[in-house]
Amino acid sequence: MSTRIVIAVIILVWAAIVVVFGLRLFMPQSQVLPRANDVNVSDYANNSNAEVRITIQGPVVANENFRSGMITVSPSSRSITAYKTYNNEVIQSEVLPNNSAAFTQLMDALQVSGFGKRTKSDQQQVASSCPTGFRYTYELRENGNVVLQTWETSCNTPRATFGGNVGLTNQLFRAQIPALNQTPNYSVLLQ
């Protein structure tokens, strides 16, 4: 009888090992998993030294045709900047006032959108990740230091590090700049 128990235990252990390794092999690379370095964005909602940022880069094209843009929001201001060329020459920039209540609402909404979630990928963003589409970089900063930086593309690159809802997150940032869609220089930020 004890031999049967030993054999059964050995079979169960082997089955468990096969299942664990099988799941690791076939799990999608960018699946969102809880990580110790995920950030609760709402924790920064009342921090006067915090800011969030989205940077959008357009498709890889000739230097003179390349466009990118950035929206940064803090408790005291909202800024938008449009760039041309790969050297980030400023085309247009604008700073609008903000207040703590509005910033808190944005941070809570970003928490819901998954802004602070990372995928298990550690891939660095490169232009080749989506050369004909758009690349999005998301940042949370405190006192000028990067607390969180993730990225995604319009090509839904499987190696991207952003684990949240791209459409919702981008819309929340765009909504911070009321005249965004009325200014041609900011068109890259509408992507």
One Martini backbone bead per residue (centre of mass of N, CA, C, O) as a GRO file, in nm:
protein
  191
    1MET     BB    1   0.056   0.063  -0.020
    2SER     BB    2   0.303   0.261   0.002
    3THR     BB    3   0.389   0.244  -0.296
    4ARG     BB    4   0.136   0.381  -0.414
    5ILE     BB    5   0.172   0.652  -0.270
    6VAL     BB    6   0.446   0.725  -0.385
    7ILE     BB    7   0.360   0.717  -0.682
    8ALA     BB    8   0.134   0.928  -0.659
    9VAL     BB    9   0.313   1.161  -0.564
   10ILE     BB   10   0.503   1.166  -0.806
   11ILE     BB   11   0.286   1.221  -1.017
   12LEU     BB   12   0.182   1.489  -0.894
   13VAL     BB   13   0.446   1.644  -0.909
   14TRP     BB   14   0.487   1.620  -1.216
   15ALA     BB   15   0.221   1.753  -1.295
   16ALA     BB   16   0.277   2.026  -1.162
   17ILE     BB   17   0.531   2.093  -1.324
   18VAL     BB   18   0.403   2.083  -1.604
   19VAL     BB   19   0.191   2.302  -1.558
   20VAL     BB   20   0.374   2.538  -1.481
   21PHE     BB   21   0.554   2.532  -1.740
   22GLY     BB   22   0.324   2.547  -1.944
   23LEU     BB   23   0.216   2.825  -1.861
   24ARG     BB   24   0.481   2.984  -1.911
   25LEU     BB   25   0.505   2.916  -2.219
   26PHE     BB   26   0.182   3.008  -2.300
   27MET     BB   27   0.201   3.285  -2.197
   28PRO     BB   28   0.155   3.587  -2.264
   29GLN     BB   29   0.392   3.833  -2.263
   30SER     BB   30   0.175   4.092  -2.188
   31GLN     BB   31   0.058   4.003  -1.941
   32VAL     BB   32  -0.113   4.105  -1.668
   33LEU     BB   33   0.065   4.138  -1.366
   34PRO     BB   34   0.128   4.141  -1.056
   35ARG     BB   35   0.345   4.391  -0.918
   36ALA     BB   36   0.559   4.554  -0.711
   37ASN     BB   37   0.579   4.806  -0.942
   38ASP     BB   38   0.318   4.892  -0.910
   39VAL     BB   39   0.096   5.183  -0.916
   40ASN     BB   40  -0.080   5.398  -0.703
   41VAL     BB   41  -0.198   5.686  -0.821
   42SER     BB   42  -0.381   5.792  -0.584
   43ASP     BB   43  -0.134   5.844  -0.385
   44TYR     BB   44  -0.069   6.127  -0.569
   45ALA     BB   45  -0.319   6.330  -0.558
   46ASN     BB   46  -0.195   6.506  -0.287
   47ASN     BB   47   0.070   6.580  -0.451
   48SER     BB   48   0.244   6.873  -0.527
   49ASN     BB   49   0.500   6.695  -0.677
   50ALA     BB   50   0.314   6.581  -0.890
   51GLU     BB   51   0.311   6.410  -1.221
   52VAL     BB   52   0.171   6.366  -1.546
   53ARG     BB   53   0.250   6.182  -1.861
   54ILE     BB   54   0.230   6.224  -2.221
   55THR     BB   55   0.386   6.068  -2.506
   56ILE     BB   56   0.375   6.128  -2.863
   57GLN     BB   57   0.470   5.935  -3.145
   58GLY     BB   58   0.514   5.915  -3.459
   59PRO     BB   59   0.596   5.807  -3.736
   60VAL     BB   60   0.843   5.689  -3.934
   61VAL     BB   61   1.014   5.958  -4.088
   62ALA     BB   62   1.110   6.224  -4.200
   63ASN     BB   63   1.243   6.464  -4.016
   64GLU     BB   64   1.047   6.707  -4.118
   65ASN     BB   65   0.776   6.510  -4.054
   66PHE     BB   66   0.815   6.477  -3.765
   67ARG     BB   67   0.597   6.402  -3.476
   68SER     BB   68   0.528   6.536  -3.143
   69GLY     BB   69   0.394   6.501  -2.797
   70MET     BB   70   0.290   6.675  -2.480
   71ILE     BB   71   0.133   6.595  -2.163
   72THR     BB   72   0.112   6.785  -1.854
   73VAL     BB   73   0.011   6.711  -1.507
   74SER     BB   74  -0.072   6.912  -1.228
   75PRO     BB   75  -0.197   7.083  -0.960
   76SER     BB   76  -0.111   7.376  -1.120
   77SER     BB   77  -0.082   7.235  -1.419
   78ARG     BB   78  -0.116   7.247  -1.788
   79SER     BB   79   0.067   7.096  -2.055
   80ILE     BB   80   0.160   7.169  -2.403
   81THR     BB   81   0.357   7.002  -2.666
   82ALA     BB   82   0.499   7.059  -2.986
   83TYR     BB   83   0.687   6.866  -3.227
   84LYS     BB   84   0.974   6.865  -3.442
   85THR     BB   85   1.153   6.636  -3.515
   86TYR     BB   86   1.403   6.439  -3.354
   87ASN     BB   87   1.499   6.714  -3.183
   88ASN     BB   88   1.257   6.864  -3.053
   89GLU     BB   89   1.115   7.104  -3.192
   90VAL     BB   90   0.933   7.368  -3.109
   91ILE     BB   91   0.613   7.477  -3.216
   92GLN     BB   92   0.420   7.444  -2.953
   93SER     BB   93   0.305   7.610  -2.643
   94GLU     BB   94   0.114   7.543  -2.332
   95VAL     BB   95  -0.023   7.697  -2.029
   96LEU     BB   96  -0.236   7.583  -1.771
   97PRO     BB   97  -0.434   7.587  -1.520
   98ASN     BB   98  -0.467   7.432  -1.196
   99ASN     BB   99  -0.600   7.200  -0.946
  100SER     BB  100  -0.633   6.978  -0.693
  101ALA     BB  101  -0.915   6.868  -0.762
  102ALA     BB  102  -0.857   6.799  -1.060
  103PHE     BB  103  -0.613   6.615  -1.007
  104THR     BB  104  -0.757   6.405  -0.834
  105GLN     BB  105  -0.956   6.314  -1.052
  106LEU     BB  106  -0.745   6.221  -1.255
  107MET     BB  107  -0.596   6.012  -1.076
  108ASP     BB  108  -0.843   5.834  -1.026
  109ALA     BB  109  -0.897   5.775  -1.327
  110LEU     BB  110  -0.615   5.650  -1.385
  111GLN     BB  111  -0.648   5.415  -1.195
  112VAL     BB  112  -0.888   5.289  -1.353
  113SER     BB  113  -0.714   5.271  -1.632
  114GLY     BB  114  -0.416   5.154  -1.541
  115PHE     BB  115  -0.159   5.342  -1.529
  116GLY     BB  116   0.009   5.162  -1.292
  117LYS     BB  117   0.038   4.929  -1.492
  118ARG     BB  118   0.220   4.634  -1.566
  119THR     BB  119   0.387   4.433  -1.742
  120LYS     BB  120   0.623   4.170  -1.775
  121SER     BB  121   0.776   4.350  -1.948
  122ASP     BB  122   1.126   4.487  -2.030
  123GLN     BB  123   1.095   4.641  -2.280
  124GLN     BB  124   1.223   4.872  -2.472
  125GLN     BB  125   1.161   5.143  -2.641
  126VAL     BB  126   1.114   5.139  -2.999
  127ALA     BB  127   1.055   5.227  -3.318
  128SER     BB  128   1.021   4.919  -3.415
  129SER     BB  129   0.751   4.857  -3.258
  130CYS     BB  130   0.598   5.106  -3.452
  131PRO     BB  131   0.679   5.262  -3.738
  132THR     BB  132   0.364   5.328  -3.859
  133GLY     BB  133   0.288   5.440  -3.582
  134PHE     BB  134   0.219   5.486  -3.239
  135ARG     BB  135   0.388   5.619  -2.946
  136TYR     BB  136   0.352   5.561  -2.590
  137THR     BB  137   0.429   5.758  -2.299
  138TYR     BB  138   0.422   5.693  -1.946
  139GLU     BB  139   0.417   5.922  -1.654
  140LEU     BB  140   0.542   5.937  -1.318
  141ARG     BB  141   0.610   6.217  -1.103
  142GLU     BB  142   0.855   6.321  -0.841
  143ASN     BB  143   1.044   6.582  -0.815
  144GLY     BB  144   1.136   6.497  -1.127
  145ASN     BB  145   1.102   6.195  -1.075
  146VAL     BB  146   1.076   5.876  -1.184
  147VAL     BB  147   0.831   5.635  -1.091
  148LEU     BB  148   0.687   5.591  -1.382
  149GLN     BB  149   0.745   5.390  -1.692
  150THR     BB  150   0.560   5.348  -1.991
  151TRP     BB  151   0.448   5.153  -2.290
  152GLU     BB  152   0.290   5.199  -2.617
  153THR     BB  153   0.090   5.112  -2.909
  154SER     BB  154  -0.105   5.109  -3.205
  155CYS     BB  155   0.002   4.795  -3.256
  156ASN     BB  156   0.001   4.616  -3.004
  157THR     BB  157   0.258   4.539  -2.861
  158PRO     BB  158   0.362   4.257  -2.683
  159ARG     BB  159   0.620   4.422  -2.529
  160ALA     BB  160   0.477   4.609  -2.371
  161THR     BB  161   0.439   4.789  -2.041
  162PHE     BB  162   0.149   4.867  -2.058
  163GLY     BB  163  -0.152   4.768  -1.848
  164GLY     BB  164  -0.369   4.946  -1.957
  165ASN     BB  165  -0.603   5.169  -2.095
  166VAL     BB  166  -0.534   5.343  -2.368
  167GLY     BB  167  -0.790   5.497  -2.456
  168LEU     BB  168  -0.865   5.615  -2.177
  169THR     BB  169  -0.599   5.750  -2.106
  170ASN     BB  170  -0.577   5.937  -2.352
  171GLN     BB  171  -0.849   6.082  -2.304
  172LEU     BB  172  -0.780   6.205  -2.027
  173PHE     BB  173  -0.556   6.386  -2.136
  174ARG     BB  174  -0.710   6.539  -2.362
  175ALA     BB  175  -0.928   6.664  -2.157
  176GLN     BB  176  -0.713   6.882  -2.035
  177ILE     BB  177  -0.736   7.013  -2.342
  178PRO     BB  178  -0.981   7.190  -2.484
  179ALA     BB  179  -0.814   7.296  -2.770
  180LEU     BB  180  -0.677   7.055  -2.913
  181ASN     BB  181  -0.866   7.015  -3.188
  182GLN     BB  182  -0.797   7.338  -3.283
  183THR     BB  183  -0.482   7.253  -3.322
  184PRO     BB  184  -0.274   7.144  -3.563
  185ASN     BB  185  -0.002   7.096  -3.397
  186TYR     BB  186  -0.171   6.869  -3.206
  187SER     BB  187  -0.251   6.613  -3.381
  188VAL     BB  188  -0.073   6.381  -3.256
  189LEU     BB  189  -0.255   6.383  -2.981
  190LEU     BB  190  -0.514   6.239  -3.137
  191GLN     BB  191  -0.393   5.927  -3.161
   0.00000   0.00000   0.00000
